[in-house]
Short mmCIF file of N, CA and C in Angstrom, two decimals:
data_model
loop_
_atom_site.label_atom_id
_atom_site.label_comp_id
_atom_site.label_asym_id
_atom_site.label_seq_id
_atom_site.Cartn_x
_atom_site.Cartn_y
_atom_site.Cartn_z
N UNK A 68 -0.20 15.84 -15.04
CA UNK A 68 -1.41 15.85 -15.84
C UNK A 68 -1.02 16.00 -17.30
N UNK A 69 -1.62 15.20 -18.13
CA UNK A 69 -1.35 15.23 -19.57
C UNK A 69 -2.05 16.45 -20.17
N UNK A 70 -1.34 17.25 -21.01
CA UNK A 70 -1.98 18.43 -21.61
C UNK A 70 -3.25 18.04 -22.36
N UNK A 71 -4.33 18.78 -22.10
CA UNK A 71 -5.59 18.51 -22.76
C UNK A 71 -6.41 17.41 -22.12
N UNK A 72 -5.87 16.74 -21.10
CA UNK A 72 -6.60 15.67 -20.43
C UNK A 72 -7.11 16.17 -19.09
N UNK A 73 -8.30 15.78 -18.74
CA UNK A 73 -8.87 16.12 -17.44
C UNK A 73 -8.49 15.07 -16.41
N UNK A 74 -8.87 15.32 -15.17
CA UNK A 74 -8.56 14.36 -14.09
C UNK A 74 -9.20 13.01 -14.36
N UNK A 75 -10.38 13.00 -15.00
CA UNK A 75 -11.05 11.73 -15.31
C UNK A 75 -10.15 10.86 -16.20
N UNK A 76 -9.49 11.48 -17.18
CA UNK A 76 -8.61 10.72 -18.07
C UNK A 76 -7.32 10.29 -17.35
N UNK A 77 -6.79 11.17 -16.53
CA UNK A 77 -5.55 10.86 -15.82
C UNK A 77 -5.77 9.72 -14.82
N UNK A 78 -6.84 9.82 -14.05
CA UNK A 78 -7.12 8.79 -13.04
C UNK A 78 -7.82 7.57 -13.63
N UNK A 79 -8.36 7.70 -14.83
CA UNK A 79 -9.07 6.58 -15.41
C UNK A 79 -10.29 6.23 -14.60
N UNK A 80 -11.02 7.24 -14.18
CA UNK A 80 -12.14 7.05 -13.27
C UNK A 80 -13.22 6.14 -13.84
N UNK A 81 -13.49 5.03 -13.16
CA UNK A 81 -14.62 4.21 -13.57
C UNK A 81 -15.90 4.76 -12.92
N UNK A 82 -15.79 5.89 -12.26
CA UNK A 82 -16.85 6.42 -11.43
C UNK A 82 -16.47 6.16 -9.98
N UNK A 83 -16.71 7.14 -9.13
CA UNK A 83 -16.30 7.02 -7.73
C UNK A 83 -16.93 5.82 -7.05
N UNK A 84 -18.22 5.61 -7.30
CA UNK A 84 -18.91 4.50 -6.62
C UNK A 84 -18.35 3.15 -7.06
N UNK A 85 -18.15 2.98 -8.35
CA UNK A 85 -17.60 1.72 -8.84
C UNK A 85 -16.16 1.53 -8.35
N UNK A 86 -15.36 2.60 -8.42
CA UNK A 86 -13.98 2.52 -7.95
C UNK A 86 -13.90 2.17 -6.47
N UNK A 87 -14.73 2.81 -5.68
CA UNK A 87 -14.76 2.52 -4.24
C UNK A 87 -15.25 1.11 -3.97
N UNK A 88 -16.27 0.69 -4.70
CA UNK A 88 -16.79 -0.67 -4.53
C UNK A 88 -15.75 -1.73 -4.86
N UNK A 89 -15.05 -1.54 -5.97
CA UNK A 89 -13.98 -2.48 -6.34
C UNK A 89 -12.85 -2.46 -5.32
N UNK A 90 -12.49 -1.27 -4.86
CA UNK A 90 -11.42 -1.15 -3.86
C UNK A 90 -11.79 -1.91 -2.58
N UNK A 91 -13.02 -1.71 -2.11
CA UNK A 91 -13.47 -2.40 -0.89
C UNK A 91 -13.54 -3.91 -1.09
N UNK A 92 -14.02 -4.35 -2.25
CA UNK A 92 -14.11 -5.78 -2.52
C UNK A 92 -12.72 -6.43 -2.55
N UNK A 93 -11.78 -5.77 -3.21
CA UNK A 93 -10.42 -6.31 -3.28
C UNK A 93 -9.80 -6.36 -1.88
N UNK A 94 -9.97 -5.30 -1.11
CA UNK A 94 -9.40 -5.30 0.24
C UNK A 94 -10.02 -6.38 1.11
N UNK A 95 -11.33 -6.58 0.99
CA UNK A 95 -11.99 -7.62 1.78
C UNK A 95 -11.41 -9.00 1.46
N UNK A 96 -11.04 -9.21 0.22
CA UNK A 96 -10.46 -10.49 -0.15
C UNK A 96 -8.99 -10.64 0.19
N UNK A 97 -8.25 -9.55 0.08
CA UNK A 97 -6.79 -9.64 0.20
C UNK A 97 -6.29 -9.41 1.64
N UNK A 98 -7.01 -8.65 2.44
CA UNK A 98 -6.48 -8.34 3.78
C UNK A 98 -6.33 -9.58 4.68
N UNK A 99 -7.28 -10.53 4.68
CA UNK A 99 -7.03 -11.72 5.51
C UNK A 99 -5.77 -12.48 5.07
N UNK A 100 -5.54 -12.55 3.77
CA UNK A 100 -4.33 -13.20 3.26
C UNK A 100 -3.09 -12.45 3.73
N UNK A 101 -3.15 -11.13 3.66
CA UNK A 101 -2.01 -10.30 4.07
C UNK A 101 -1.71 -10.47 5.56
N UNK A 102 -2.77 -10.46 6.40
CA UNK A 102 -2.55 -10.63 7.83
C UNK A 102 -1.96 -12.00 8.14
N UNK A 103 -2.42 -13.02 7.43
CA UNK A 103 -1.87 -14.37 7.61
C UNK A 103 -0.41 -14.43 7.21
N UNK A 104 -0.08 -13.82 6.07
CA UNK A 104 1.32 -13.80 5.62
C UNK A 104 2.22 -13.03 6.58
N UNK A 105 1.71 -11.93 7.12
CA UNK A 105 2.52 -11.17 8.07
C UNK A 105 2.76 -11.99 9.34
N UNK A 106 1.73 -12.66 9.81
CA UNK A 106 1.86 -13.50 11.00
C UNK A 106 2.90 -14.60 10.76
N UNK A 107 2.80 -15.27 9.61
CA UNK A 107 3.77 -16.33 9.29
C UNK A 107 5.18 -15.76 9.13
N UNK A 108 5.30 -14.60 8.51
CA UNK A 108 6.61 -13.96 8.35
C UNK A 108 7.24 -13.64 9.70
N UNK A 109 6.42 -13.13 10.62
CA UNK A 109 6.94 -12.80 11.95
C UNK A 109 7.40 -14.05 12.70
N UNK A 110 6.64 -15.13 12.59
CA UNK A 110 7.03 -16.39 13.24
C UNK A 110 8.35 -16.89 12.66
N UNK A 111 8.45 -16.88 11.32
CA UNK A 111 9.68 -17.34 10.67
C UNK A 111 10.88 -16.48 11.06
N UNK A 112 10.70 -15.18 11.07
CA UNK A 112 11.80 -14.28 11.45
C UNK A 112 12.24 -14.54 12.89
N UNK A 113 11.28 -14.76 13.79
CA UNK A 113 11.62 -15.05 15.19
C UNK A 113 12.39 -16.36 15.29
N UNK A 114 11.93 -17.37 14.56
CA UNK A 114 12.62 -18.67 14.59
C UNK A 114 14.04 -18.57 14.04
N UNK A 115 14.26 -17.64 13.10
CA UNK A 115 15.58 -17.42 12.54
C UNK A 115 16.39 -16.39 13.33
N UNK A 116 15.83 -15.95 14.47
CA UNK A 116 16.47 -15.00 15.38
C UNK A 116 16.73 -13.63 14.74
N UNK A 117 15.82 -13.23 13.86
CA UNK A 117 15.86 -11.89 13.30
C UNK A 117 14.90 -11.01 14.08
N UNK A 118 15.26 -9.75 14.29
CA UNK A 118 14.35 -8.87 15.02
C UNK A 118 13.09 -8.57 14.20
N UNK A 119 11.95 -8.58 14.87
CA UNK A 119 10.68 -8.22 14.24
C UNK A 119 10.37 -6.80 14.70
N UNK A 120 10.48 -5.86 13.78
CA UNK A 120 10.28 -4.44 14.12
C UNK A 120 9.19 -3.84 13.25
N UNK A 121 8.63 -2.74 13.73
CA UNK A 121 7.63 -1.99 12.96
C UNK A 121 8.30 -1.30 11.79
N UNK A 122 7.49 -0.97 10.79
CA UNK A 122 7.98 -0.11 9.71
C UNK A 122 8.34 1.24 10.32
N UNK A 123 9.25 1.93 9.71
CA UNK A 123 9.68 3.25 10.19
C UNK A 123 8.51 4.22 10.28
N UNK A 124 7.61 4.18 9.31
CA UNK A 124 6.44 5.07 9.33
C UNK A 124 5.56 4.79 10.55
N UNK A 125 5.40 3.53 10.90
CA UNK A 125 4.60 3.17 12.07
C UNK A 125 5.27 3.70 13.33
N UNK A 126 6.59 3.56 13.42
CA UNK A 126 7.32 4.08 14.58
C UNK A 126 7.14 5.58 14.71
N UNK A 127 7.20 6.30 13.58
CA UNK A 127 7.01 7.75 13.60
C UNK A 127 5.62 8.13 14.11
N UNK A 128 4.62 7.44 13.65
CA UNK A 128 3.24 7.74 14.07
C UNK A 128 3.05 7.44 15.55
N UNK A 129 3.57 6.30 16.00
CA UNK A 129 3.44 5.92 17.41
C UNK A 129 4.13 6.94 18.32
N UNK A 130 5.29 7.44 17.88
CA UNK A 130 6.08 8.32 18.75
C UNK A 130 5.82 9.81 18.52
N UNK A 131 4.85 10.16 17.68
CA UNK A 131 4.56 11.58 17.42
C UNK A 131 4.24 12.29 18.74
N UNK A 132 4.87 13.43 18.95
CA UNK A 132 4.75 14.15 20.22
C UNK A 132 3.61 15.16 20.25
N UNK A 133 3.14 15.61 19.09
CA UNK A 133 2.08 16.61 19.07
C UNK A 133 0.92 16.14 18.20
N UNK A 134 -0.28 16.63 18.48
CA UNK A 134 -1.43 16.28 17.63
C UNK A 134 -1.24 16.73 16.18
N UNK A 135 -0.55 17.88 15.98
CA UNK A 135 -0.32 18.37 14.62
C UNK A 135 0.59 17.44 13.84
N UNK A 136 1.63 16.93 14.49
CA UNK A 136 2.52 15.98 13.82
C UNK A 136 1.77 14.69 13.52
N UNK A 137 0.98 14.23 14.46
CA UNK A 137 0.17 13.03 14.24
C UNK A 137 -0.76 13.22 13.05
N UNK A 138 -1.43 14.38 13.00
CA UNK A 138 -2.37 14.66 11.90
C UNK A 138 -1.63 14.69 10.56
N UNK A 139 -0.46 15.31 10.53
CA UNK A 139 0.32 15.36 9.29
C UNK A 139 0.71 13.95 8.85
N UNK A 140 1.20 13.16 9.78
CA UNK A 140 1.64 11.80 9.44
C UNK A 140 0.47 10.94 8.94
N UNK A 141 -0.69 11.11 9.57
CA UNK A 141 -1.88 10.38 9.12
C UNK A 141 -2.27 10.83 7.72
N UNK A 142 -2.28 12.15 7.48
CA UNK A 142 -2.60 12.69 6.16
C UNK A 142 -1.61 12.15 5.12
N UNK A 143 -0.34 12.13 5.47
CA UNK A 143 0.68 11.61 4.57
C UNK A 143 0.41 10.13 4.26
N UNK A 144 0.14 9.34 5.30
CA UNK A 144 -0.05 7.90 5.12
C UNK A 144 -1.33 7.55 4.36
N UNK A 145 -2.39 8.32 4.57
CA UNK A 145 -3.69 7.97 4.00
C UNK A 145 -3.95 8.66 2.66
N UNK A 146 -3.33 9.82 2.42
CA UNK A 146 -3.62 10.56 1.19
C UNK A 146 -2.39 10.66 0.29
N UNK A 147 -1.33 11.28 0.80
CA UNK A 147 -0.18 11.58 -0.06
C UNK A 147 0.59 10.34 -0.51
N UNK A 148 0.91 9.44 0.41
CA UNK A 148 1.68 8.25 0.03
C UNK A 148 0.93 7.38 -0.98
N UNK A 149 -0.35 7.08 -0.77
CA UNK A 149 -1.06 6.28 -1.78
C UNK A 149 -1.09 6.95 -3.16
N UNK A 150 -1.33 8.26 -3.19
CA UNK A 150 -1.34 8.96 -4.47
C UNK A 150 0.02 8.86 -5.16
N UNK A 151 1.06 9.21 -4.45
CA UNK A 151 2.41 9.18 -5.02
C UNK A 151 2.85 7.78 -5.42
N UNK A 152 2.63 6.81 -4.55
CA UNK A 152 3.07 5.44 -4.84
C UNK A 152 2.29 4.84 -6.01
N UNK A 153 0.99 5.10 -6.07
CA UNK A 153 0.20 4.54 -7.19
C UNK A 153 0.58 5.19 -8.51
N UNK A 154 0.79 6.50 -8.52
CA UNK A 154 1.23 7.15 -9.75
C UNK A 154 2.57 6.58 -10.20
N UNK A 155 3.49 6.36 -9.25
CA UNK A 155 4.81 5.86 -9.60
C UNK A 155 4.80 4.39 -9.99
N UNK A 156 4.24 3.53 -9.12
CA UNK A 156 4.34 2.08 -9.34
C UNK A 156 3.39 1.57 -10.42
N UNK A 157 2.10 1.91 -10.33
CA UNK A 157 1.15 1.44 -11.34
C UNK A 157 1.15 2.36 -12.56
N UNK A 158 1.07 3.66 -12.35
CA UNK A 158 0.94 4.59 -13.45
C UNK A 158 2.18 4.71 -14.31
N UNK A 159 3.35 4.65 -13.70
CA UNK A 159 4.59 4.82 -14.46
C UNK A 159 5.30 3.48 -14.71
N UNK A 160 5.76 2.82 -13.64
CA UNK A 160 6.57 1.61 -13.82
C UNK A 160 5.81 0.46 -14.46
N UNK A 161 4.63 0.13 -13.92
CA UNK A 161 3.87 -0.99 -14.47
C UNK A 161 3.47 -0.71 -15.92
N UNK A 162 2.91 0.46 -16.16
CA UNK A 162 2.45 0.75 -17.53
C UNK A 162 3.61 0.80 -18.51
N UNK A 163 4.78 1.25 -18.07
CA UNK A 163 5.95 1.28 -18.95
C UNK A 163 6.42 -0.14 -19.27
N UNK A 164 6.51 -0.98 -18.25
CA UNK A 164 6.92 -2.38 -18.48
C UNK A 164 5.95 -3.07 -19.43
N UNK A 165 4.68 -2.84 -19.23
CA UNK A 165 3.67 -3.44 -20.09
C UNK A 165 3.78 -2.92 -21.53
N UNK A 166 3.98 -1.62 -21.67
CA UNK A 166 4.10 -1.01 -22.99
C UNK A 166 5.31 -1.56 -23.75
N UNK A 167 6.39 -1.90 -23.04
CA UNK A 167 7.58 -2.44 -23.68
C UNK A 167 7.49 -3.95 -23.90
N UNK A 168 6.32 -4.53 -23.58
CA UNK A 168 6.12 -5.96 -23.83
C UNK A 168 6.59 -6.86 -22.71
N UNK A 169 6.70 -6.33 -21.51
CA UNK A 169 7.14 -7.12 -20.36
C UNK A 169 6.05 -7.13 -19.28
N UNK A 170 4.89 -7.71 -19.56
CA UNK A 170 3.81 -7.67 -18.58
C UNK A 170 4.13 -8.43 -17.29
N UNK A 171 4.85 -9.56 -17.40
CA UNK A 171 5.21 -10.31 -16.18
C UNK A 171 6.15 -9.51 -15.29
N UNK A 172 7.12 -8.82 -15.94
CA UNK A 172 8.01 -7.95 -15.18
C UNK A 172 7.20 -6.84 -14.52
N UNK A 173 6.22 -6.34 -15.24
CA UNK A 173 5.36 -5.31 -14.69
C UNK A 173 4.62 -5.81 -13.45
N UNK A 174 4.00 -6.96 -13.58
CA UNK A 174 3.24 -7.51 -12.45
C UNK A 174 4.16 -7.89 -11.28
N UNK A 175 5.13 -8.73 -11.55
CA UNK A 175 5.96 -9.29 -10.48
C UNK A 175 7.08 -8.36 -10.04
N UNK A 176 7.80 -7.79 -11.00
CA UNK A 176 8.93 -6.92 -10.67
C UNK A 176 8.51 -5.65 -9.96
N UNK A 177 7.47 -5.02 -10.46
CA UNK A 177 7.01 -3.78 -9.83
C UNK A 177 6.40 -4.07 -8.46
N UNK A 178 5.69 -5.19 -8.33
CA UNK A 178 5.13 -5.57 -7.02
C UNK A 178 6.25 -5.86 -6.03
N UNK A 179 7.29 -6.55 -6.50
CA UNK A 179 8.46 -6.83 -5.66
C UNK A 179 9.10 -5.52 -5.19
N UNK A 180 9.29 -4.60 -6.13
CA UNK A 180 9.90 -3.31 -5.81
C UNK A 180 9.04 -2.52 -4.82
N UNK A 181 7.72 -2.55 -5.02
CA UNK A 181 6.80 -1.87 -4.10
C UNK A 181 6.99 -2.40 -2.67
N UNK A 182 7.03 -3.72 -2.53
CA UNK A 182 7.20 -4.31 -1.20
C UNK A 182 8.58 -4.00 -0.63
N UNK A 183 9.58 -4.02 -1.49
CA UNK A 183 10.95 -3.79 -1.06
C UNK A 183 11.18 -2.38 -0.53
N UNK A 184 10.58 -1.37 -1.16
CA UNK A 184 10.85 0.01 -0.74
C UNK A 184 10.30 0.33 0.64
N UNK A 185 9.43 -0.53 1.17
CA UNK A 185 8.91 -0.30 2.51
C UNK A 185 9.90 -0.78 3.59
N UNK A 186 10.96 -1.44 3.17
CA UNK A 186 12.10 -1.81 4.01
C UNK A 186 11.67 -2.41 5.36
N UNK A 187 10.88 -3.47 5.27
CA UNK A 187 10.42 -4.12 6.50
C UNK A 187 10.16 -5.60 6.21
N UNK A 188 10.98 -6.47 6.79
CA UNK A 188 10.89 -7.90 6.50
C UNK A 188 9.52 -8.51 6.81
N UNK A 189 8.91 -8.22 7.98
CA UNK A 189 7.62 -8.86 8.27
C UNK A 189 6.50 -8.47 7.30
N UNK A 190 6.61 -7.30 6.69
CA UNK A 190 5.53 -6.85 5.79
C UNK A 190 5.85 -7.05 4.31
N UNK A 191 7.03 -7.63 4.00
CA UNK A 191 7.39 -7.78 2.60
C UNK A 191 6.37 -8.61 1.82
N UNK A 192 6.09 -9.82 2.27
CA UNK A 192 5.13 -10.68 1.55
C UNK A 192 3.73 -10.08 1.52
N UNK A 193 3.21 -9.58 2.64
CA UNK A 193 1.88 -8.96 2.56
C UNK A 193 1.83 -7.78 1.59
N UNK A 194 2.86 -6.96 1.58
CA UNK A 194 2.86 -5.81 0.67
C UNK A 194 3.02 -6.24 -0.79
N UNK A 195 3.72 -7.35 -1.02
CA UNK A 195 3.81 -7.89 -2.36
C UNK A 195 2.42 -8.31 -2.85
N UNK A 196 1.66 -8.97 -1.98
CA UNK A 196 0.29 -9.38 -2.32
C UNK A 196 -0.58 -8.15 -2.55
N UNK A 197 -0.45 -7.15 -1.69
CA UNK A 197 -1.21 -5.91 -1.87
C UNK A 197 -0.87 -5.28 -3.23
N UNK A 198 0.39 -5.24 -3.57
CA UNK A 198 0.80 -4.64 -4.85
C UNK A 198 0.20 -5.39 -6.03
N UNK A 199 0.15 -6.72 -5.95
CA UNK A 199 -0.49 -7.50 -7.01
C UNK A 199 -1.97 -7.14 -7.12
N UNK A 200 -2.63 -6.99 -5.97
CA UNK A 200 -4.05 -6.63 -5.97
C UNK A 200 -4.26 -5.22 -6.53
N UNK A 201 -3.38 -4.29 -6.18
CA UNK A 201 -3.49 -2.93 -6.70
C UNK A 201 -3.25 -2.91 -8.21
N UNK A 202 -2.34 -3.75 -8.67
CA UNK A 202 -2.09 -3.84 -10.11
C UNK A 202 -3.31 -4.43 -10.82
N UNK A 203 -3.94 -5.43 -10.21
CA UNK A 203 -5.16 -5.99 -10.79
C UNK A 203 -6.24 -4.92 -10.90
N UNK A 204 -6.39 -4.12 -9.83
CA UNK A 204 -7.38 -3.03 -9.87
C UNK A 204 -7.06 -2.05 -10.99
N UNK A 205 -5.80 -1.73 -11.15
CA UNK A 205 -5.38 -0.82 -12.21
C UNK A 205 -5.74 -1.39 -13.58
N UNK A 206 -5.46 -2.66 -13.78
CA UNK A 206 -5.78 -3.32 -15.04
C UNK A 206 -7.29 -3.42 -15.25
N UNK A 207 -8.01 -3.76 -14.21
CA UNK A 207 -9.48 -3.96 -14.30
C UNK A 207 -10.19 -2.65 -14.65
N UNK A 208 -9.73 -1.55 -14.05
CA UNK A 208 -10.44 -0.27 -14.23
C UNK A 208 -9.81 0.61 -15.30
N UNK A 209 -8.58 0.32 -15.68
CA UNK A 209 -7.90 1.13 -16.68
C UNK A 209 -7.43 2.48 -16.14
N UNK A 210 -7.36 2.61 -14.83
CA UNK A 210 -6.92 3.88 -14.26
C UNK A 210 -6.46 3.73 -12.82
N UNK A 211 -6.11 4.84 -12.23
CA UNK A 211 -5.51 4.86 -10.90
C UNK A 211 -6.48 5.11 -9.75
N UNK A 212 -7.71 5.50 -10.03
CA UNK A 212 -8.63 5.83 -8.95
C UNK A 212 -8.85 4.66 -7.99
N UNK A 213 -9.22 3.50 -8.49
CA UNK A 213 -9.49 2.35 -7.63
C UNK A 213 -8.24 1.91 -6.84
N UNK A 214 -7.05 1.82 -7.48
CA UNK A 214 -5.87 1.46 -6.68
C UNK A 214 -5.53 2.51 -5.63
N UNK A 215 -5.69 3.78 -5.94
CA UNK A 215 -5.42 4.83 -4.95
C UNK A 215 -6.40 4.70 -3.79
N UNK A 216 -7.68 4.51 -4.09
CA UNK A 216 -8.68 4.35 -3.03
C UNK A 216 -8.38 3.12 -2.17
N UNK A 217 -8.05 2.00 -2.82
CA UNK A 217 -7.74 0.77 -2.06
C UNK A 217 -6.51 0.97 -1.18
N UNK A 218 -5.49 1.59 -1.73
CA UNK A 218 -4.25 1.84 -0.99
C UNK A 218 -4.53 2.76 0.21
N UNK A 219 -5.31 3.81 -0.02
CA UNK A 219 -5.68 4.74 1.06
C UNK A 219 -6.48 4.04 2.15
N UNK A 220 -7.46 3.25 1.73
CA UNK A 220 -8.28 2.52 2.71
C UNK A 220 -7.46 1.49 3.48
N UNK A 221 -6.53 0.84 2.80
CA UNK A 221 -5.64 -0.11 3.46
C UNK A 221 -4.81 0.59 4.54
N UNK A 222 -4.20 1.72 4.16
CA UNK A 222 -3.40 2.47 5.14
C UNK A 222 -4.26 2.98 6.29
N UNK A 223 -5.47 3.46 5.99
CA UNK A 223 -6.37 3.96 7.04
C UNK A 223 -6.76 2.83 7.98
N UNK A 224 -7.07 1.66 7.43
CA UNK A 224 -7.44 0.51 8.27
C UNK A 224 -6.28 0.12 9.18
N UNK A 225 -5.07 0.13 8.63
CA UNK A 225 -3.90 -0.21 9.46
C UNK A 225 -3.65 0.83 10.54
N UNK A 226 -3.89 2.09 10.23
CA UNK A 226 -3.74 3.13 11.25
C UNK A 226 -4.77 2.96 12.37
N UNK A 227 -5.99 2.60 11.99
CA UNK A 227 -7.02 2.35 13.01
C UNK A 227 -6.65 1.15 13.88
N UNK A 228 -6.14 0.11 13.25
CA UNK A 228 -5.69 -1.05 14.03
C UNK A 228 -4.53 -0.68 14.94
N UNK A 229 -3.62 0.13 14.46
CA UNK A 229 -2.49 0.60 15.26
C UNK A 229 -2.98 1.41 16.45
N UNK A 230 -3.93 2.32 16.20
CA UNK A 230 -4.50 3.13 17.27
C UNK A 230 -5.18 2.26 18.31
N UNK A 231 -5.95 1.28 17.85
CA UNK A 231 -6.61 0.36 18.77
C UNK A 231 -5.59 -0.42 19.58
N UNK A 232 -4.54 -0.92 18.93
CA UNK A 232 -3.51 -1.68 19.61
C UNK A 232 -2.78 -0.82 20.63
N UNK A 233 -2.54 0.44 20.29
CA UNK A 233 -1.87 1.35 21.20
C UNK A 233 -2.75 1.65 22.41
N UNK A 234 -4.04 1.91 22.19
CA UNK A 234 -4.97 2.21 23.30
C UNK A 234 -5.18 0.98 24.17
N UNK A 235 -5.07 -0.20 23.59
CA UNK A 235 -5.27 -1.45 24.34
C UNK A 235 -4.00 -1.89 25.06
N UNK A 236 -2.90 -1.18 24.82
CA UNK A 236 -1.64 -1.55 25.44
C UNK A 236 -0.90 -2.66 24.72
N UNK A 237 -1.34 -3.02 23.52
CA UNK A 237 -0.67 -4.07 22.76
C UNK A 237 0.60 -3.56 22.08
N UNK A 238 0.64 -2.25 21.85
CA UNK A 238 1.81 -1.58 21.25
C UNK A 238 2.15 -0.42 22.16
N UNK A 239 3.43 -0.27 22.45
CA UNK A 239 3.83 0.85 23.33
C UNK A 239 4.25 2.05 22.49
N UNK A 240 3.93 3.24 23.01
CA UNK A 240 4.30 4.45 22.30
C UNK A 240 5.61 4.99 22.79
#
């Protein structure tokens, strides 16, 4: 937190309702593209005889042995990771690159790095697209609230899909 600044200044709050509305609108537009890219990535990886595996975080959630561990992992994925990643990638790296006169590096380089740190080939392209969308939200609103909300909602939606897939027998625990 910047000395003398409140949370509204740090997060750049456009207002909760507007931030949530923008986050939902961006996700509605970007998630079908992301799912398509992930599907195509998985097909390509299979054709190239590369293993298609879950992200490590997904494996941890699927294999959690206790409800408390599951709850912690969900809290981490839906609250802590989006907050930390958005502060780091959009709030620090992107804004620094832009401030030094490298907006393209900010958009593309930081989005590339965001996708890369998740260390998962099938999700690289979808996460790159998500990072571009989160950066757009950051630019549009002038703060981190909307990107954090979108990132949190994205992770929550994926956890719900994972839970559904697990209960349906599509994913084994």
